[in-house]
Amino acid sequence: KAGHYTRKPREITKRFKVLAQAPTRPMLCSRRIIFRDGVYAARGQEVRSGAFSQTPMPIVSLHDISLAFGHHPLLERLNLSLEAGERVCLIGRNGSGKSSLLKVIAGLVVADGGELRRAPSTRIAYLPQEADLDETGTVFDNVAAGLGALREWILDYHQAVRQLDSDHSDAALARLHATQEQLEQHGGWQTQQRIDETLNRLGLTADTPVAQLSGGWKRRVALGRALVAAAGVLLLDEPTNHLDIAA
């Protein structure tokens, strides 16, 4: 036990040195929201960022949102507006309601009271704390899951391309041409390109089985799924979980 405690300071010091060597980056948040004592800090008040006050209509707005689990209040008369171009950071202790707020905005949890409004045609993509991936599929299959209706056309095309690698029959060529026409009809080429670019940026290989990946690589897959959705609102719940500093 004594050895355990004497090693701790050196381990902590080493970790801080690694963090100090990380490249300096500009502030990512245009606004910070603080949670304290299990209740939203700005209770009953609307939180807005003056830099975006000229936006005619927020893309997401919450009015008097309340949420509790049993007798424990997480959100109490919360009023919040999200405007285009904002990067909002939620800060608070574990269990203070940050994840619950994201799930309310994503439509995964219904609040006990209040009103949630979204601008027309606003798409929301949500990255949960733990990756909920299809372990039987490949990286490409899981990333494409964030595409909604286009997913099936993209998957058909990807499978046809893979089949042609080992099968040069007329039937395989016909299937490839058919899937190419489907993509053209549904505007899928730009989406296919977005998937390829996202996989490249995250260092992912399309045909790798997800079951073979470590926790960090699975996190990248889940992040890729959220990014390819090209949503108007991107909700990231602890996006750096399981990732190393380089990632």
Short mmCIF file of C-alpha atoms in Angstrom, two decimals:
data_model
loop_
_atom_site.label_atom_id
_atom_site.label_comp_id
_atom_site.label_asym_id
_atom_site.label_seq_id
_atom_site.Cartn_x
_atom_site.Cartn_y
_atom_site.Cartn_z
CA LYS A 1 0.00 0.00 0.00
CA ALA A 2 2.82 2.36 0.79
CA GLY A 3 4.29 1.81 -2.66
CA HIS A 4 0.90 2.50 -4.20
CA TYR A 5 0.66 5.91 -2.55
CA THR A 6 4.27 6.90 -3.26
CA ARG A 7 3.79 6.24 -6.97
CA LYS A 8 0.69 8.35 -7.29
CA PRO A 9 2.39 11.81 -7.22
CA ARG A 10 4.83 10.80 -9.95
CA GLU A 11 2.00 9.42 -12.10
CA ILE A 12 -0.03 12.59 -11.66
CA THR A 13 2.97 14.81 -12.44
CA LYS A 14 3.69 12.83 -15.59
CA ARG A 15 0.10 13.18 -16.74
CA PHE A 16 0.17 16.95 -16.26
CA LYS A 17 3.36 17.13 -18.29
CA VAL A 18 1.69 15.29 -21.15
CA LEU A 19 -1.26 17.67 -21.02
CA ALA A 20 1.09 20.64 -20.97
CA GLN A 21 2.71 19.42 -24.19
CA ALA A 22 -0.60 19.37 -26.03
CA PRO A 23 -0.89 22.12 -28.66
CA THR A 24 -2.68 25.27 -27.52
CA ARG A 25 -6.11 25.69 -29.14
CA PRO A 26 -8.62 28.55 -29.17
CA MET A 27 -11.57 28.47 -26.79
CA LEU A 28 -14.19 26.13 -28.26
CA CYS A 29 -17.16 27.40 -26.26
CA SER A 30 -19.02 30.58 -27.07
CA ARG A 31 -21.10 30.10 -23.92
CA ARG A 32 -20.80 28.06 -20.74
CA ILE A 33 -23.73 26.77 -18.68
CA ILE A 34 -23.08 25.82 -15.07
CA PHE A 35 -24.96 23.14 -13.11
CA ARG A 36 -24.77 23.29 -9.29
CA ASP A 37 -26.22 21.07 -6.56
CA GLY A 38 -28.30 19.04 -8.98
CA VAL A 39 -30.25 22.08 -10.23
CA TYR A 40 -29.57 24.25 -13.24
CA ALA A 41 -27.72 27.32 -11.99
CA ALA A 42 -29.72 29.92 -13.95
CA ARG A 43 -33.05 28.72 -12.58
CA GLY A 44 -36.06 30.44 -14.11
CA GLN A 45 -33.89 32.73 -16.24
CA GLU A 46 -33.25 32.69 -19.94
CA VAL A 47 -29.61 32.22 -20.87
CA ARG A 48 -28.56 33.80 -24.13
CA SER A 49 -25.31 34.86 -25.70
CA GLY A 50 -25.18 38.51 -26.68
CA ALA A 51 -22.90 37.72 -29.63
CA PHE A 52 -25.79 35.94 -31.33
CA SER A 53 -28.66 38.20 -30.24
CA GLN A 54 -29.42 39.34 -33.78
CA THR A 55 -30.51 35.87 -34.88
CA PRO A 56 -34.24 36.19 -35.74
CA MET A 57 -35.20 32.81 -34.30
CA PRO A 58 -33.34 30.29 -32.13
CA ILE A 59 -32.98 26.84 -33.65
CA VAL A 60 -33.86 25.28 -30.28
CA SER A 61 -35.63 26.88 -27.33
CA LEU A 62 -36.71 25.50 -23.97
CA HIS A 63 -39.27 27.27 -21.79
CA ASP A 64 -39.82 26.42 -18.11
CA ILE A 65 -38.43 22.89 -18.57
CA SER A 66 -38.53 20.81 -15.39
CA LEU A 67 -37.30 17.26 -14.86
CA ALA A 68 -36.93 15.18 -11.72
CA PHE A 69 -36.20 11.57 -10.87
CA GLY A 70 -38.21 10.75 -7.79
CA HIS A 71 -37.79 13.63 -5.35
CA HIS A 72 -34.47 14.69 -6.88
CA PRO A 73 -34.84 17.70 -9.22
CA LEU A 74 -32.40 17.86 -12.12
CA LEU A 75 -33.90 20.69 -14.16
CA GLU A 76 -36.17 23.29 -12.59
CA ARG A 77 -37.96 25.88 -14.77
CA LEU A 78 -35.08 25.96 -17.22
CA ASN A 79 -35.25 28.54 -20.02
CA LEU A 80 -32.64 28.23 -22.74
CA SER A 81 -32.17 29.31 -26.34
CA LEU A 82 -29.64 27.85 -28.78
CA GLU A 83 -28.80 29.96 -31.78
CA ALA A 84 -27.07 29.12 -35.04
CA GLY A 85 -23.28 29.14 -34.78
CA GLU A 86 -23.11 28.76 -31.01
CA ARG A 87 -20.88 26.29 -29.20
CA VAL A 88 -22.35 25.82 -25.76
CA CYS A 89 -20.52 23.93 -23.00
CA LEU A 90 -22.32 22.32 -20.06
CA ILE A 91 -20.25 22.27 -16.88
CA GLY A 92 -21.15 20.50 -13.66
CA ARG A 93 -20.59 17.57 -11.36
CA ASN A 94 -21.69 14.03 -12.16
CA GLY A 95 -25.42 13.64 -11.64
CA SER A 96 -26.17 17.35 -11.92
CA GLY A 97 -28.39 16.96 -14.99
CA LYS A 98 -26.12 17.66 -17.97
CA SER A 99 -26.87 14.41 -19.79
CA SER A 100 -30.56 14.69 -18.96
CA LEU A 101 -30.71 18.13 -20.57
CA LEU A 102 -29.08 16.82 -23.75
CA LYS A 103 -31.55 13.93 -23.89
CA VAL A 104 -34.48 16.34 -23.50
CA ILE A 105 -33.19 18.45 -26.39
CA ALA A 106 -32.61 15.32 -28.50
CA GLY A 107 -36.17 14.15 -27.80
CA LEU A 108 -35.02 11.00 -25.99
CA VAL A 109 -36.45 12.07 -22.63
CA VAL A 110 -39.77 13.85 -22.10
CA ALA A 111 -39.62 16.64 -19.52
CA ASP A 112 -42.06 16.68 -16.62
CA GLY A 113 -43.14 20.18 -17.55
CA GLY A 114 -42.38 23.06 -19.90
CA GLU A 115 -42.12 23.41 -23.67
CA LEU A 116 -39.44 22.42 -26.17
CA ARG A 117 -39.44 24.10 -29.58
CA ARG A 118 -37.29 23.44 -32.63
CA ALA A 119 -37.00 25.54 -35.76
CA PRO A 120 -38.66 23.88 -38.79
CA SER A 121 -36.55 21.15 -40.45
CA THR A 122 -33.93 21.28 -37.68
CA ARG A 123 -32.03 18.00 -37.47
CA ILE A 124 -30.43 16.95 -34.19
CA ALA A 125 -27.58 14.44 -33.83
CA TYR A 126 -26.73 13.04 -30.40
CA LEU A 127 -23.55 11.34 -29.17
CA PRO A 128 -24.23 9.49 -25.89
CA GLN A 129 -21.62 8.99 -23.19
CA GLU A 130 -21.23 5.31 -24.06
CA ALA A 131 -21.13 4.17 -27.68
CA ASP A 132 -24.29 2.24 -28.60
CA LEU A 133 -22.88 0.53 -31.67
CA ASP A 134 -23.89 -2.56 -33.62
CA GLU A 135 -21.13 -4.97 -32.63
CA THR A 136 -22.04 -7.29 -35.52
CA GLY A 137 -21.43 -4.62 -38.16
CA THR A 138 -18.42 -2.86 -39.63
CA VAL A 139 -17.17 0.66 -39.03
CA PHE A 140 -18.88 1.81 -42.23
CA ASP A 141 -22.19 0.21 -41.23
CA ASN A 142 -22.23 2.02 -37.91
CA VAL A 143 -21.13 5.40 -39.23
CA ALA A 144 -23.77 5.24 -41.96
CA ALA A 145 -26.42 4.64 -39.30
CA GLY A 146 -26.50 8.40 -38.75
CA LEU A 147 -27.80 9.10 -42.24
CA GLY A 148 -31.49 8.44 -41.73
CA ALA A 149 -33.35 7.56 -44.96
CA LEU A 150 -30.18 7.62 -47.06
CA ARG A 151 -28.57 4.88 -45.01
CA GLU A 152 -29.92 1.93 -47.01
CA TRP A 153 -28.88 3.39 -50.37
CA ILE A 154 -25.38 4.11 -49.08
CA LEU A 155 -25.01 0.64 -47.58
CA ASP A 156 -26.24 -1.02 -50.79
CA TYR A 157 -23.64 0.87 -52.80
CA HIS A 158 -20.84 0.09 -50.34
CA GLN A 159 -21.70 -3.61 -50.34
CA ALA A 160 -21.84 -3.67 -54.15
CA VAL A 161 -18.36 -2.13 -54.32
CA ARG A 162 -16.99 -4.71 -51.88
CA GLN A 163 -18.62 -7.56 -53.81
CA LEU A 164 -16.98 -6.41 -57.03
CA ASP A 165 -13.55 -6.80 -55.41
CA SER A 166 -13.94 -10.59 -55.52
CA ASP A 167 -16.80 -11.08 -57.97
CA HIS A 168 -16.43 -9.72 -61.51
CA SER A 169 -19.58 -11.31 -62.87
CA ASP A 170 -22.20 -9.49 -64.93
CA ALA A 171 -24.60 -9.76 -62.00
CA ALA A 172 -22.17 -7.98 -59.69
CA LEU A 173 -21.61 -5.22 -62.25
CA ALA A 174 -25.36 -4.84 -62.74
CA ARG A 175 -25.85 -4.50 -58.99
CA LEU A 176 -23.18 -1.80 -58.79
CA HIS A 177 -24.79 0.19 -61.64
CA ALA A 178 -28.20 -0.12 -59.98
CA THR A 179 -26.92 1.18 -56.66
CA GLN A 180 -25.12 4.05 -58.41
CA GLU A 181 -28.40 5.10 -60.03
CA GLN A 182 -30.13 4.94 -56.65
CA LEU A 183 -27.53 7.25 -55.15
CA GLU A 184 -27.89 9.72 -58.01
CA GLN A 185 -31.67 9.78 -57.66
CA HIS A 186 -31.50 10.44 -53.92
CA GLY A 187 -28.56 12.85 -53.93
CA GLY A 188 -26.36 10.38 -52.12
CA TRP A 189 -22.99 11.08 -53.73
CA GLN A 190 -22.26 14.07 -51.51
CA THR A 191 -23.25 12.00 -48.49
CA GLN A 192 -20.94 9.16 -49.57
CA GLN A 193 -18.13 11.67 -49.91
CA ARG A 194 -18.90 13.04 -46.43
CA ILE A 195 -18.62 9.54 -44.98
CA ASP A 196 -15.27 8.96 -46.69
CA GLU A 197 -13.93 12.30 -45.43
CA THR A 198 -15.15 11.64 -41.89
CA LEU A 199 -13.59 8.18 -41.77
CA ASN A 200 -10.32 9.63 -43.04
CA ARG A 201 -10.28 12.46 -40.48
CA LEU A 202 -10.95 10.04 -37.63
CA GLY A 203 -8.40 7.48 -38.87
CA LEU A 204 -11.04 4.77 -39.31
CA THR A 205 -11.01 1.87 -41.78
CA ALA A 206 -14.44 1.28 -43.32
CA ASP A 207 -14.45 -2.54 -43.36
CA THR A 208 -13.05 -3.14 -39.88
CA PRO A 209 -15.48 -5.13 -37.67
CA VAL A 210 -16.56 -3.00 -34.72
CA ALA A 211 -16.26 -5.98 -32.38
CA GLN A 212 -12.48 -5.93 -32.91
CA LEU A 213 -12.07 -2.29 -31.83
CA SER A 214 -10.95 -0.96 -28.46
CA GLY A 215 -13.08 1.46 -26.45
CA GLY A 216 -11.24 4.47 -27.86
CA TRP A 217 -11.73 3.40 -31.48
CA LYS A 218 -15.39 2.62 -30.85
CA ARG A 219 -15.73 6.17 -29.52
CA ARG A 220 -14.36 7.46 -32.81
CA VAL A 221 -16.93 5.39 -34.70
CA ALA A 222 -19.76 6.82 -32.59
CA LEU A 223 -18.42 10.33 -33.15
CA GLY A 224 -18.24 9.70 -36.89
CA ARG A 225 -21.88 8.59 -36.90
CA ALA A 226 -22.90 11.88 -35.30
CA LEU A 227 -20.76 13.97 -37.65
CA VAL A 228 -21.96 12.48 -40.94
CA ALA A 229 -25.54 13.36 -40.05
CA ALA A 230 -24.71 17.00 -40.90
CA ALA A 231 -27.27 18.05 -38.32
CA GLY A 232 -28.19 21.61 -37.41
CA VAL A 233 -27.65 20.77 -33.73
CA LEU A 234 -24.86 18.42 -32.62
CA LEU A 235 -25.14 17.23 -29.01
CA LEU A 236 -21.95 15.67 -27.65
CA ASP A 237 -22.11 14.04 -24.21
CA GLU A 238 -18.53 13.78 -22.93
CA PRO A 239 -17.16 13.28 -26.46
CA THR A 240 -13.59 12.69 -25.29
CA ASN A 241 -14.44 9.58 -23.23
CA HIS A 242 -11.91 6.78 -23.89
CA LEU A 243 -9.91 8.96 -26.31
CA ASP A 244 -6.18 9.64 -25.97
CA ILE A 245 -4.76 13.15 -26.21
CA ALA A 246 -3.86 12.83 -29.91
CA ALA A 247 -7.45 11.83 -30.76
#
